[in-house]
Amino acid sequence: MALFPAFAGAAEPGEPPTGSSEGSRKELDWLSNPSFSTEEALLLHQRATEVADLIPEKSPLVRTTSRSELSGESDTDESLKQSSKKRKKKKKKHHHYKKTKKKTKGDSSSSESDLDTKHIKDKATGSGRNHEKEAAANLDKKTSNLTSNRFVWLDDIQASTAETFRIDKKSDPANWAYKSLYRGDIARYKRRGESCLGIDKKKQCITWDSSASKRKQLQRRPERYFTKNNVKILNTDGIPVCNKSSPSDPTDFIPVFHMETDDPSDTTEVNPLGIYDPSTTVWLQGKGCKGAEHEPVNTQQTIQEPGISINSVLMTKVEEHNKKVRENPRDINAWMEFVSFQDELMRGPSPYASKGEQEVRRKSLKLILEKKLAILERAIESNPSNVDLKLARLKLCTEFWEPPALIKEWQKLIFLHPNNPELWKKYLLFCQSQFTTFSVSKINSLYGKCLTTLAAVQDGSMVSHPLLPGTEEAMLAIFIQQCHFLRQAGHSEKAVSLFQALIDFTFFKPDSVKDLPTRGQVEFFEPFWDSGEPRIGEKGARGWKAWMHQQEKGGWIALKPDDEDDEEIDEDEEIKDKTLPKWHIWLDIEYSREARHWLPWRPDKTKKETEEDCDDPERQVLFDDLGPSLIQLSNPDLQRQLLYSFLQFLGVPCTSKLFPSNLYIAMDENNVFDSVLSDEKPLTSVHFPLSGFNSIGHMDTMLRGRHHIGHYKEGEEFIQNVFHVLFLLFSGKEKSNLSICWLQYEISKVLQCLQTKNKKKLKAQGRKSKKLAKNFLKAPDNRNHLSLWKLYAYLEWLLGNIDDARKVFDTALSTAGTGGLKSPQLCSLSLLYAQLEVELLESLEGAVTSRPVHILTKLAESGPYVPYSGQVLSVNVLKARKTYEHALQDYLSKTPVPDQDRVNDANQLVNLVGCYALFQYLTVGIDAAVLIYAQTSEKLEAPGPGKCENTAENFGIENFPTALEAVTLLHTNLLRFHMKISVYPLNPLREALTEALKRYPSNQSLWRSYIHIQRKSHSASKARRFFDGVTRSTNSLEPWLFAIQAEQMRKKLIENVQRADVGEIHSTIPETGLTNRIVALFEHAVQSENGTHCPLLWRMYLNFLASLGKIEKSKGLFYKALQNCPWAKVLYMDAVEYFPDHLQETLDLMTEKELRVRVPMEELDLLLEV
């Protein structure tokens, strides 16, 4: 068929000429279309008519198979189809995704849908007639590809790409719907659905073509609440919506009230329907705009961003703050408030942005810091001598200044205020915790410089700066902090030498040098120190004063030394098992040397030793290391505080506490949570005042725990010698207190043996302790000292000799006289005896006639004590109750007394309340006892929890807990005991503990009791809320430590339950996410003010992460811990245990920072070779 039927005679492109002349064919060549094919046109027509017939019948579309397909195809085409099929599958997947994306955008007429009908057609080029014939012969094959719904790939068709094209069968309706194809003439909407307009609303839909930027927005997922835009919206105050005349009946819709306008007469003329807003109405009336100042506020607030509503409030506050600091630039609090207000200001929108558009600001930390810094610099200009402002400025600068620049600023500040001890403490802590610039020698010399400067201020030799109140106490606190710093860095010998030197310098000072300034006295002290004479704690120590007298007379008389058991040195073999890993052997030897070699090495002249004979030069302490740190202590209380701090340092439990400034920096041992015998014996559980601190010679890793009890032989002898020297210094009550300390030390060792269940060690320790106690009681001064009798009897009881202990108690009570309730020591003795006896009771049946009731009755009678014979008369019980009641009323109604008596009175009151409550518990019941505690607590209650914080500021030696604290402890212990032997609700105990802990958040004993009862509770939410409340309200670190411990106990319990084969118990503990909760608690704790530099907290965190097996995270945390506590050797030792492969790296780091490494790797290699 010809392209034009009128010229049907013209030759077809594929046919040979049929006898026509050559000329006529040439004339009609312009009519022929070489690409047109008759068969192809017929086939396309046939397919189109079939499809049209099938659509109305709603039958599925079936592919029409052409004759050419049925007649067979060549092998080449078969392979072509196979390859195209594989590609088609991949392509289809890809395009299906694109098509769905287009659908979501609402654009159905996309050109991607045309891909189904894309066909590549090969064109016959007509280079010769034979080629044309070949093209005609292959036409059927091409047509079959054309009509099938398959892709044909350009790679599969051997043709020049310049002549290939595609047929687009999908018509574009815009061609006939609009007058041109220019985009401005084509509508931007498209209709969806087939129905006529107005018939079926559900089937009508119009989609609009959106711009590219809008399309991108449509692709975005909905934003979460924490995104920048949403945070901004959340931070702005909403517009309050309220309905003034709300109808009483509920309505189906919210009515829209008519807007009240200012001028109703005008409204009716120009605004008959009431639909125009006020500004439009004004414009229609022909009046000009009223001006911005008359705009109604509500319209502005609703039409523009709601954030603007806050601006007026913020601006007012800014103006107020500016006015305050302008009018009164000397008001430091006003400046500080202005600085803290910047955080609130940055949270809201900027009040300085233009009214129409809000300023979009990047709320960066740097921006806030720079604003605060600018304010503080203005404040410092107005108050150049104020230290608080300068400290606040330095704290801010820490965020974005380099350490060297910061140190220079600190040095400037210290240079300006060298007499301010609080500033020195902060400076020392800052330098001590700067990992990049830290080294032990630098920090030690800095402590020396600090104490030398303050001593010069104290003497008056630094004339430029006056002495501030409290300087002497602060100097002692800094000195003790220096000793703990050296202990933690592994330089135990230097720390012990510092204490030895200061005790000699304070208590054995010759009269001839007392009037000299401190530096002058130190110069006289140096010859004594270097003379080789025995020092405090060494055999034959006589002190500086005696040495000076002897020197004036002509030197010491050489005494022959008594060598008792010098040969019996308990040096074990250092390497016990060479098969262990190298890191394990290193830890063992390092620990062993820490425990044995904490005393400074001195050449033994009897053995003709010289300084060259010392194996480890670090064990020798030079005077230059400690000379600058020597200070004068004139206050007797502070002198005693020094002694008790030294005893505490050696591991002797005392009644004194550390100064608050160095409390948490020195805390590094995990025994805070150890409740010694607390579970078995709640009434008499021993709580030593200073747990959480490693004593000298103990540097245990977290996993191993404490290796040995007490000290090795050399260390024990040193402690004995110290006590003997101190007994010579004091007499009377102070001497008795020292005796009590020594006995408590012996008891603590017995308790440790009981805890570790080491029977052999317990027996040996028991013999030594009993011998010491008997020797004390033989001394004439101590025979009537009831506190020593009490401790000896308690020691016998702990060792299991209950009958012997009863004899000791009865003897002590018989010889005590008839002081009765007025004698504090007698009350204390009777209370302990009664408590120990009560703990033996299995129930309260028959308790009225038991031994403890007899003891408490005899105490109230104030007569001579008669041992228990098996019964108690009820008349005596009634008399005793009346006596107790009157005595308690008398004490509670007493007027305040001087400080020293107040301590005794507080002790007496606590013992009296304890005895009376225990008596009531045994004779009436638990409710009667609780009532007494409640009445006492009401009377004793302080004005607020702030009072307990100030008690720690008291630097006296007798830092007893307040009476209320001690009474609460007795109360909770009694409730715990009662719950152990009978059924009783948990709530009273929990309430008592929570009230006490809110008041005393740093009391470790109360916290131990709290987590002990909480671990039995299934629901942790109450405890979590309580911990959260306490941590927010106090700076103490104990709530954080015990909150973490409680969660770790819970985790351990759940893991045990889940591992146990106990059936359905899994469902009773639906607890998840505990690990994340513990990590979050650690993170918050280490960011708190006291937690940042607490080695114990970092050790616990590191131990927890290592226990989870997160080695990489643990390494990161270890280096983070070093950034804050680079001086803590225990951290490095823990790291060796957790990361044994990095032993060499850790040791190199310790050497670089000058921490004490007692076993270098070279020595270890030599020891292993031997």
PDB file of N, CA, C and O in Angstrom, residues 99 101-112 190 192 207-209 215:
ATOM      1  N   LYS A  99       8.379   4.646  39.581  1.00  0.00           N
ATOM      2  CA  LYS A  99       6.975   4.947  39.310  1.00  0.00           C
ATOM      3  C   LYS A  99       6.214   5.204  40.612  1.00  0.00           C
ATOM      4  O   LYS A  99       5.434   6.124  40.712  1.00  0.00           O
ATOM      5  N   LYS A 101       7.379   6.335  43.336  1.00  0.00           N
ATOM      6  CA  LYS A 101       7.764   7.651  43.862  1.00  0.00           C
ATOM      7  C   LYS A 101       7.003   8.756  43.166  1.00  0.00           C
ATOM      8  O   LYS A 101       6.541   9.705  43.772  1.00  0.00           O
ATOM      9  N   LYS A 102       6.826   8.594  41.859  1.00  0.00           N
ATOM     10  CA  LYS A 102       6.086   9.609  41.112  1.00  0.00           C
ATOM     11  C   LYS A 102       4.641   9.664  41.575  1.00  0.00           C
ATOM     12  O   LYS A 102       4.045  10.697  41.695  1.00  0.00           O
ATOM     13  N   LYS A 103       4.115   8.466  41.875  1.00  0.00           N
ATOM     14  CA  LYS A 103       2.711   8.451  42.311  1.00  0.00           C
ATOM     15  C   LYS A 103       2.542   9.218  43.602  1.00  0.00           C
ATOM     16  O   LYS A 103       1.578   9.919  43.794  1.00  0.00           O
ATOM     17  N   THR A 104       3.493   9.059  44.485  1.00  0.00           N
ATOM     18  CA  THR A 104       3.351   9.782  45.748  1.00  0.00           C
ATOM     19  C   THR A 104       3.367  11.275  45.514  1.00  0.00           C
ATOM     20  O   THR A 104       2.793  12.032  46.261  1.00  0.00           O
ATOM     21  N   LYS A 105       4.047  11.691  44.470  1.00  0.00           N
ATOM     22  CA  LYS A 105       4.066  13.119  44.191  1.00  0.00           C
ATOM     23  C   LYS A 105       2.788  13.573  43.512  1.00  0.00           C
ATOM     24  O   LYS A 105       2.529  14.739  43.359  1.00  0.00           O
ATOM     25  N   GLY A 106       1.992  12.615  43.036  1.00  0.00           N
ATOM     26  CA  GLY A 106       0.735  12.987  42.380  1.00  0.00           C
ATOM     27  C   GLY A 106       0.905  13.331  40.916  1.00  0.00           C
ATOM     28  O   GLY A 106       0.117  14.077  40.362  1.00  0.00           O
ATOM     29  N   ASP A 107       1.906  12.787  40.248  1.00  0.00           N
ATOM     30  CA  ASP A 107       2.093  13.090  38.834  1.00  0.00           C
ATOM     31  C   ASP A 107       2.020  11.800  38.056  1.00  0.00           C
ATOM     32  O   ASP A 107       2.950  11.025  38.014  1.00  0.00           O
ATOM     33  N   SER A 108       0.838  11.523  37.429  1.00  0.00           N
ATOM     34  CA  SER A 108       0.658  10.231  36.762  1.00  0.00           C
ATOM     35  C   SER A 108       1.101  10.268  35.322  1.00  0.00           C
ATOM     36  O   SER A 108       1.295   9.249  34.698  1.00  0.00           O
ATOM     37  N   SER A 109       1.210  11.428  34.745  1.00  0.00           N
ATOM     38  CA  SER A 109       1.558  11.501  33.330  1.00  0.00           C
ATOM     39  C   SER A 109       3.051  11.579  33.119  1.00  0.00           C
ATOM     40  O   SER A 109       3.540  12.320  32.313  1.00  0.00           O
ATOM     41  N   SER A 110       3.768  10.846  33.958  1.00  0.00           N
ATOM     42  CA  SER A 110       5.225  10.918  33.858  1.00  0.00           C
ATOM     43  C   SER A 110       5.701  10.127  32.662  1.00  0.00           C
ATOM     44  O   SER A 110       5.073   9.167  32.246  1.00  0.00           O
ATOM     45  N   SER A 111       6.847  10.546  32.197  1.00  0.00           N
ATOM     46  CA  SER A 111       7.352   9.912  30.983  1.00  0.00           C
ATOM     47  C   SER A 111       7.915   8.526  31.267  1.00  0.00           C
ATOM     48  O   SER A 111       8.141   7.765  30.352  1.00  0.00           O
ATOM     49  N   GLU A 112       8.110   8.171  32.584  1.00  0.00           N
ATOM     50  CA  GLU A 112       8.635   6.848  32.882  1.00  0.00           C
ATOM     51  C   GLU A 112       7.673   5.743  32.471  1.00  0.00           C
ATOM     52  O   GLU A 112       8.062   4.633  32.154  1.00  0.00           O
ATOM     53  N   LYS A 190      -3.937  18.817  37.125  1.00  0.00           N
ATOM     54  CA  LYS A 190      -4.393  17.683  36.311  1.00  0.00           C
ATOM     55  C   LYS A 190      -5.593  17.069  37.000  1.00  0.00           C
ATOM     56  O   LYS A 190      -5.624  16.966  38.217  1.00  0.00           O
ATOM     57  N   ARG A 192      -8.011  14.022  38.024  1.00  0.00           N
ATOM     58  CA  ARG A 192      -7.958  12.576  38.269  1.00  0.00           C
ATOM     59  C   ARG A 192      -9.380  12.039  38.157  1.00  0.00           C
ATOM     60  O   ARG A 192     -10.333  12.723  38.516  1.00  0.00           O
ATOM     61  N   THR A 207      -4.870  17.473  40.988  1.00  0.00           N
ATOM     62  CA  THR A 207      -3.521  17.594  41.555  1.00  0.00           C
ATOM     63  C   THR A 207      -2.810  18.736  40.875  1.00  0.00           C
ATOM     64  O   THR A 207      -2.984  18.971  39.676  1.00  0.00           O
ATOM     65  N   TRP A 208      -2.011  19.402  41.653  1.00  0.00           N
ATOM     66  CA  TRP A 208      -1.270  20.562  41.129  1.00  0.00           C
ATOM     67  C   TRP A 208       0.186  20.189  40.962  1.00  0.00           C
ATOM     68  O   TRP A 208       0.764  19.516  41.804  1.00  0.00           O
ATOM     69  N   ASP A 209       0.740  20.644  39.862  1.00  0.00           N
ATOM     70  CA  ASP A 209       2.188  20.471  39.674  1.00  0.00           C
ATOM     71  C   ASP A 209       2.899  21.440  40.612  1.00  0.00           C
ATOM     72  O   ASP A 209       2.655  22.642  40.544  1.00  0.00           O
ATOM     73  N   ARG A 215       8.535  19.974  45.815  1.00  0.00           N
ATOM     74  CA  ARG A 215       8.616  18.526  45.656  1.00  0.00           C
ATOM     75  C   ARG A 215       9.597  17.938  46.668  1.00  0.00           C
ATOM     76  O   ARG A 215       9.350  16.915  47.269  1.00  0.00           O
TER      77      ARG A 215
END
